[in-house]
Amino acid sequence: MESRFARFCALRIPRESKRAKPGCRGLLFASPHPIARSSRRLLRALSQAGSPPLPGFVSAAEPPFPASRSASPRAARVRGASGSAAPPSRGLGLCRGRRGISAAAAAGPVSCPLPPNTIGGSGTKMSNRVLCREASHAGSWSCLVKLDVLAPVGIRGNLGLWGPQLNAQLEGWLSQVQSTKRPARAIIAPHAGYTYCGSCAAHAYKQVDPTITRKIFILGPSHHVPLSRCALSSVEIYRTPLYDLRIDQKIYGELWKTGMFERMSLQTDEDEHSIEMHLPYTAKAMESHKDEFTIVPVLVGALSESKEQEFGKLFSKYLADPSNLFVVSSDFCHWGQRFRYSYYDESQGEIYRSIEHLDKMGMSIIEQLDPVSFSNYLKKYHNTICGRHPIGVLLNAITELQKNGMNMSFSFLNYAQSSQCRNWQDSSVSYAAGALMVH
């Protein structure tokens, strides 16, 4: 008799081709049946179905490590003044170091309300605790020794296991890349698993100058929730396997006052990978000045052209500041049946060469810093560039600054594909890394 678990997998997890890239599931234009986004979600579904825990899995009520160790994502334990452990807070990754509450949490009361227009969840208020986003994709996406997507949440979430390995990987990739003469004011880099795009992304992050950078704006597309504007995080700290990154609350306050933004729930924040995959590289690029910078993560929705112009104008004043860096998160063409996109120009030869030609047409237009031409290119070819809206915001911000006489140029430094498609059953994702310079 077929088990409940087997029936669950048959419903939730589609079979993928051997050449399929596991690092881009859940795209808005991909399969309507995305793979379960986290092992905790799988555990919850199995629990609701009445199935017993799977071998090697840890239930939510049973911490994978002793209480003295770091808490697992989304089930962090917080110790009060009495030293007793509070029960795990469902859906809230509360900031906690390896030895009790973090210094930030001990500094005093922190209120973290979510406004009524929070996407992906209802408003929640916490006091005396600093809300923290866990590195929910650590291990499964950001290390070469990859875990299965159904790996135990306790193993995936223990950042101490991934830090040294990830640090060595990033150092290796960065050491093979040359820096340009001028520091980057903005970069475009991919957000897939590092197995596929880690070496490509290094070409962009090598252009970051930690001696002058003090605020890093990270613009990532929304893959999992419908969003017609941009959204800000509801937390104060983003954890990485290297070290924690603090969100700039002053800038967040300025952006929130414009009325142009929504708030992400923690669930939405941790499910989304487009921002998280840039955090380890950001931390590595800035490690020599790790106590001297903050981040400004922004989730970018499916913006209209007019909205891209509005947000471009808003962000232009921050782009004009040489102490700010913009990181634009985007992969390029997602080709194959599972992405429902199979454009092919036979004159280019093999399918993968047609994909490269298509991507480089778009890259050339981006280098021209022309948002209108980029929009027209997307309308004509419908290239599945998942970060097309963050790119559009950046191009409009540049256009705004050029009106005031600022001289800027953008150059792509590297291009790669996850695999070379040669027949209609294949699939691939393209990656490009580039940098914006101010002259």
XYZ file of C-alpha atoms in Angstrom:
439
model
C 0.000 0.000 0.000
C 1.383 3.390 -0.954
C 2.480 5.433 2.059
C 1.140 8.886 2.875
C 4.658 10.257 2.368
C 4.872 8.757 -1.140
C 1.505 10.228 -2.056
C 2.595 13.618 -0.665
C 5.766 13.590 -2.767
C 3.849 12.591 -5.869
C 1.589 15.585 -5.420
C 4.158 18.171 -4.378
C 7.427 17.254 -6.086
C 7.482 16.974 -9.880
C 10.076 14.852 -11.610
C 12.754 16.937 -13.285
C 15.123 16.067 -16.090
C 18.619 14.946 -15.225
C 19.950 18.185 -16.658
C 17.510 20.318 -14.727
C 19.050 22.927 -12.484
C 17.777 22.634 -8.890
C 18.730 26.210 -8.060
C 15.829 28.032 -9.730
C 12.631 26.278 -8.749
C 9.650 28.412 -7.814
C 10.054 31.064 -10.507
C 6.825 32.837 -11.324
C 7.049 31.528 -14.875
C 8.107 28.002 -13.896
C 6.197 24.859 -12.944
C 2.864 25.357 -11.125
C 3.959 22.646 -8.702
C 7.237 23.945 -7.173
C 9.279 21.725 -4.914
C 8.558 22.159 -1.205
C 10.599 25.225 -0.230
C 11.956 23.986 3.077
C 12.225 20.864 5.145
C 10.176 22.548 7.867
C 7.284 23.006 5.441
C 7.552 19.320 4.540
C 7.519 18.328 8.200
C 4.452 20.482 8.781
C 2.634 18.904 5.863
C 3.493 15.393 7.007
C 2.361 16.225 10.519
C -0.974 17.506 9.257
C -1.355 14.301 7.235
C -0.787 12.251 10.363
C 2.414 10.627 9.107
C 5.136 9.612 11.567
C 8.448 11.507 11.443
C 10.807 10.350 8.712
C 14.106 8.728 9.673
C 16.736 11.412 10.106
C 14.191 14.233 10.415
C 13.757 16.296 13.547
C 10.338 17.335 14.698
C 9.616 20.967 15.531
C 9.241 20.119 19.212
C 12.541 18.248 19.333
C 15.626 20.476 18.855
C 18.327 18.838 16.700
C 21.110 19.977 19.032
C 21.398 20.436 22.799
C 20.007 23.688 24.174
C 23.513 25.088 24.516
C 24.015 24.988 20.751
C 22.662 27.413 18.146
C 18.964 27.212 17.495
C 17.630 25.924 14.198
C 15.979 28.298 11.694
C 12.404 29.359 12.497
C 12.522 27.514 15.823
C 15.093 29.635 17.643
C 14.996 29.365 21.413
C 15.338 32.520 23.492
C 16.615 32.469 27.025
C 15.082 34.901 29.451
C 16.617 36.510 32.506
C 15.934 33.389 34.570
C 17.945 31.286 32.161
C 15.004 29.071 31.255
C 14.383 28.355 27.624
C 11.261 29.784 26.113
C 9.349 27.533 23.710
C 10.210 27.939 20.058
C 8.391 30.803 18.364
C 6.731 29.443 15.251
C 7.748 31.383 12.186
C 10.014 33.793 14.065
C 13.790 33.509 13.837
C 14.749 35.366 17.002
C 18.333 36.561 17.094
C 20.384 34.346 19.332
C 24.111 33.788 19.447
C 25.832 30.553 20.388
C 25.820 31.657 24.019
C 22.383 32.972 24.775
C 20.839 36.169 23.488
C 22.842 38.253 21.009
C 24.370 41.545 22.087
C 21.821 43.362 19.950
C 18.944 41.683 21.776
C 20.475 42.423 25.151
C 20.809 46.115 24.349
C 17.187 46.855 25.183
C 13.574 46.541 24.097
C 12.954 46.379 20.384
C 9.464 46.568 18.930
C 9.030 45.004 15.507
C 5.451 45.558 14.317
C 4.397 44.478 10.864
C 2.045 46.997 9.226
C -1.374 45.810 8.013
C -0.188 45.647 4.391
C 2.449 43.023 5.172
C 2.813 40.537 2.308
C 2.897 36.856 3.105
C 1.501 37.058 6.633
C -0.331 39.040 9.260
C 1.153 41.669 11.554
C 3.191 40.448 14.516
C 4.683 42.397 17.393
C 7.675 41.296 19.435
C 9.243 43.099 22.376
C 12.587 42.724 24.153
C 13.803 40.632 21.235
C 15.532 41.439 17.964
C 13.893 39.774 15.012
C 16.397 37.976 12.829
C 16.205 36.333 9.419
C 17.955 32.978 9.410
C 20.120 31.815 6.512
C 17.383 29.458 5.364
C 19.231 28.296 2.231
C 22.606 27.713 3.914
C 24.083 24.359 2.956
C 21.561 23.459 0.268
C 22.371 26.417 -2.020
C 25.530 28.123 -0.851
C 28.026 25.265 -0.461
C 29.478 22.891 -3.021
C 28.859 19.906 -0.741
C 25.148 20.241 -1.308
C 22.429 18.754 0.855
C 19.237 17.399 -0.602
C 16.339 19.843 -0.479
C 14.742 17.539 2.104
C 17.737 17.585 4.467
C 16.974 17.851 8.186
C 16.341 21.458 9.128
C 18.707 21.226 12.076
C 21.642 20.233 9.878
C 20.927 22.793 7.174
C 20.363 25.543 9.699
C 23.538 25.101 11.752
C 25.581 27.937 10.273
C 28.744 26.922 12.116
C 29.015 23.872 9.858
C 29.014 25.949 6.666
C 31.064 29.047 7.551
C 34.637 27.750 7.010
C 33.770 25.808 3.875
C 31.835 28.696 2.343
C 34.581 31.162 3.232
C 37.156 28.993 1.436
C 34.942 28.733 -1.636
C 34.431 32.485 -1.857
C 38.137 33.175 -1.381
C 38.971 30.724 -4.155
C 36.597 32.295 -6.655
C 37.589 35.877 -5.804
C 41.294 35.063 -6.033
C 40.886 34.062 -9.681
C 39.342 37.407 -10.725
C 40.969 40.740 -11.521
C 39.564 44.012 -10.192
C 38.997 47.022 -12.419
C 40.642 50.391 -11.861
C 37.510 52.019 -10.450
C 35.315 50.690 -7.637
C 31.776 49.681 -8.550
C 28.817 51.886 -7.628
C 26.442 49.064 -8.570
C 26.765 45.446 -9.653
C 24.514 42.902 -11.329
C 25.135 39.325 -10.175
C 23.239 36.011 -10.164
C 21.394 34.398 -7.268
C 21.413 30.663 -8.049
C 23.191 27.968 -6.068
C 26.899 28.686 -5.808
C 27.694 25.386 -7.543
C 26.327 26.988 -10.692
C 27.033 30.700 -10.394
C 29.586 31.218 -7.616
C 32.523 31.751 -9.956
C 30.483 34.091 -12.170
C 29.332 36.246 -9.249
C 32.949 36.694 -8.132
C 33.601 38.906 -11.178
C 31.069 41.427 -9.843
C 32.013 41.286 -6.152
C 35.699 41.698 -6.932
C 34.848 45.277 -7.965
C 33.517 46.214 -4.502
C 35.734 48.554 -2.473
C 35.157 47.938 1.260
C 37.164 51.015 2.235
C 34.530 53.417 0.896
C 31.317 51.344 1.004
C 29.083 51.979 4.014
C 25.586 51.042 2.834
C 24.711 48.196 0.493
C 21.307 48.202 -1.204
C 20.321 44.700 -2.344
C 17.486 44.631 -4.888
C 16.107 41.143 -5.488
C 13.069 39.951 -7.469
C 10.122 38.234 -5.802
C 9.873 34.589 -6.873
C 7.150 33.300 -4.562
C 4.608 36.006 -3.721
C 2.659 38.381 -5.953
C 3.910 41.910 -5.428
C 3.142 44.995 -7.502
C 5.426 47.345 -5.549
C 8.596 46.876 -3.527
C 8.790 45.447 -0.026
C 11.064 45.903 2.982
C 12.103 43.250 5.474
C 10.441 43.011 8.880
C 13.636 42.063 10.689
C 16.749 43.904 11.839
C 19.458 41.319 11.228
C 20.201 38.929 8.370
C 22.276 35.941 9.407
C 24.923 34.426 7.123
C 27.344 31.513 7.641
C 30.133 34.125 7.903
C 28.692 36.801 10.209
C 25.477 38.705 10.829
C 24.512 41.681 8.656
C 22.528 44.550 10.159
C 19.775 46.310 8.228
C 20.022 50.106 8.110
C 16.913 51.173 10.021
C 17.458 54.859 9.238
C 17.298 54.238 5.484
C 14.378 51.871 5.992
C 12.557 54.638 7.834
C 13.146 57.065 4.978
C 11.883 54.560 2.414
C 8.843 53.612 4.490
C 7.770 57.235 4.842
C 7.388 57.518 1.069
C 4.353 55.205 1.202
C 5.735 53.275 -1.777
C 6.687 50.116 0.104
C 5.086 47.089 1.697
C 6.548 44.799 4.354
C 7.586 41.173 3.968
C 6.529 38.665 6.581
C 9.363 36.565 7.967
C 7.985 33.545 6.103
C 8.171 35.397 2.785
C 11.618 36.748 3.655
C 13.095 33.343 4.452
C 11.451 31.603 1.496
C 12.943 34.100 -0.954
C 16.473 33.325 -2.166
C 17.155 36.262 -4.500
C 18.470 38.450 -1.669
C 19.885 35.749 0.573
C 22.220 34.354 -2.059
C 24.032 37.721 -2.134
C 24.563 37.935 1.616
C 27.623 35.628 1.914
C 29.376 37.364 -0.984
C 28.496 40.751 0.540
C 29.887 39.634 3.883
C 33.052 38.296 2.262
C 33.648 41.392 0.137
C 33.244 43.603 3.223
C 34.960 41.428 5.840
C 37.859 43.853 6.335
C 35.306 46.504 7.413
C 32.540 44.251 8.703
C 31.597 46.522 11.588
C 31.371 49.630 9.420
C 28.515 48.959 6.997
C 24.810 48.167 6.896
C 22.545 46.609 4.294
C 19.256 47.736 2.761
C 17.457 44.678 1.346
C 14.540 45.446 -0.989
C 12.235 42.862 -2.554
C 11.173 44.115 -5.991
C 7.780 43.104 -7.380
C 6.418 42.888 -10.918
C 6.634 46.621 -11.526
C 5.081 48.437 -14.438
C 7.351 50.683 -16.490
C 5.984 53.734 -14.699
C 6.653 52.114 -11.319
C 10.215 51.300 -12.370
C 10.660 54.976 -13.181
C 9.221 56.029 -9.811
C 11.441 53.686 -7.831
C 14.428 54.576 -10.020
C 13.930 58.225 -9.206
C 13.597 57.422 -5.507
C 16.781 55.351 -5.392
C 18.793 57.737 -7.588
C 19.713 59.973 -4.661
C 21.192 56.961 -2.869
C 22.991 55.788 -6.005
C 24.594 59.225 -6.274
C 26.331 58.741 -2.904
C 29.808 57.190 -3.405
C 29.566 55.469 -0.028
C 26.589 53.428 -1.251
C 26.684 50.244 -3.316
C 23.740 48.743 -5.210
C 23.597 44.989 -5.698
C 21.049 43.988 -8.345
C 20.129 40.322 -8.124
C 19.296 38.574 -11.384
C 19.810 35.417 -13.357
C 19.353 35.594 -17.097
C 17.593 33.227 -19.514
C 15.738 30.279 -17.958
C 15.394 27.952 -20.932
C 13.503 24.678 -21.244
C 10.113 23.051 -20.867
C 10.092 23.390 -17.090
C 10.449 27.172 -17.494
C 7.908 27.283 -20.309
C 10.378 29.135 -22.489
C 12.033 27.658 -25.562
C 13.037 30.533 -27.854
C 15.439 29.253 -30.505
C 17.179 31.080 -33.329
C 18.374 28.329 -35.687
C 20.849 30.707 -37.345
C 22.944 30.627 -34.165
C 23.541 26.876 -34.345
C 23.165 24.823 -31.151
C 20.417 25.784 -28.713
C 22.865 26.970 -26.071
C 24.464 29.346 -28.578
C 21.032 30.773 -29.398
C 20.460 31.324 -25.670
C 23.824 33.072 -25.339
C 23.072 35.304 -28.314
C 19.674 36.210 -26.826
C 21.182 36.997 -23.425
C 23.996 39.082 -24.857
C 21.534 41.164 -26.842
C 19.918 42.095 -23.533
C 23.277 42.596 -21.831
C 24.356 44.965 -24.598
C 21.214 47.043 -24.098
C 21.857 47.181 -20.346
C 25.387 48.427 -21.062
C 23.803 51.237 -23.074
C 21.984 52.267 -19.847
C 18.707 52.633 -21.748
C 15.641 51.494 -19.730
C 13.225 52.019 -22.641
C 15.255 49.841 -25.022
C 15.583 47.166 -22.324
C 11.816 47.152 -21.821
C 11.264 46.869 -25.583
C 13.736 43.982 -25.761
C 11.797 42.106 -23.075
C 8.503 42.726 -24.872
C 9.927 41.426 -28.139
C 11.776 38.313 -26.949
C 10.134 37.672 -23.542
C 13.504 36.556 -22.223
C 13.007 35.004 -18.802
C 15.370 37.325 -16.934
C 14.002 36.966 -13.406
C 15.630 40.195 -12.193
C 14.298 42.285 -15.060
C 12.438 44.619 -12.695
C 15.393 45.300 -10.334
C 17.479 45.914 -13.460
C 14.792 48.284 -14.734
C 14.858 50.190 -11.439
C 18.650 50.516 -11.634
C 18.559 51.732 -15.256
C 15.941 54.348 -14.399
C 17.989 55.525 -11.408
C 21.011 55.907 -13.697
C 18.917 57.825 -16.235
C 17.842 60.223 -13.493
C 21.463 60.890 -12.511
C 22.555 61.331 -16.122
C 20.031 64.163 -16.421
C 22.084 65.951 -13.774
C 25.334 65.456 -15.672
C 26.731 62.389 -13.894
C 28.920 60.287 -16.193
C 28.501 56.536 -15.684
C 29.264 53.350 -17.602
C 28.296 49.703 -17.159
C 30.267 46.670 -18.329
C 29.510 42.977 -18.092
C 32.534 41.025 -16.955
C 31.422 37.389 -17.141
C 28.732 35.171 -18.642
C 27.970 31.518 -17.930
C 25.285 28.856 -18.327
C 24.378 26.073 -15.914
C 24.539 23.568 -18.804
C 24.683 23.535 -22.590
C 21.259 22.808 -24.069
C 21.402 20.710 -27.226
C 17.891 19.278 -27.452
C 14.361 20.173 -26.390
C 14.492 18.009 -23.279
C 17.406 19.980 -21.820
C 17.130 23.020 -19.585
C 19.529 25.669 -18.376
C 19.820 28.967 -16.554
C 22.189 31.744 -17.639
C 24.240 34.011 -15.372
C 25.926 37.352 -15.953
C 28.061 39.587 -13.727
C 28.760 43.242 -14.362
C 29.625 46.517 -12.687
C 28.594 50.169 -12.907
C 31.391 52.724 -12.687
C 31.140 56.468 -12.069
C 33.649 58.608 -13.979
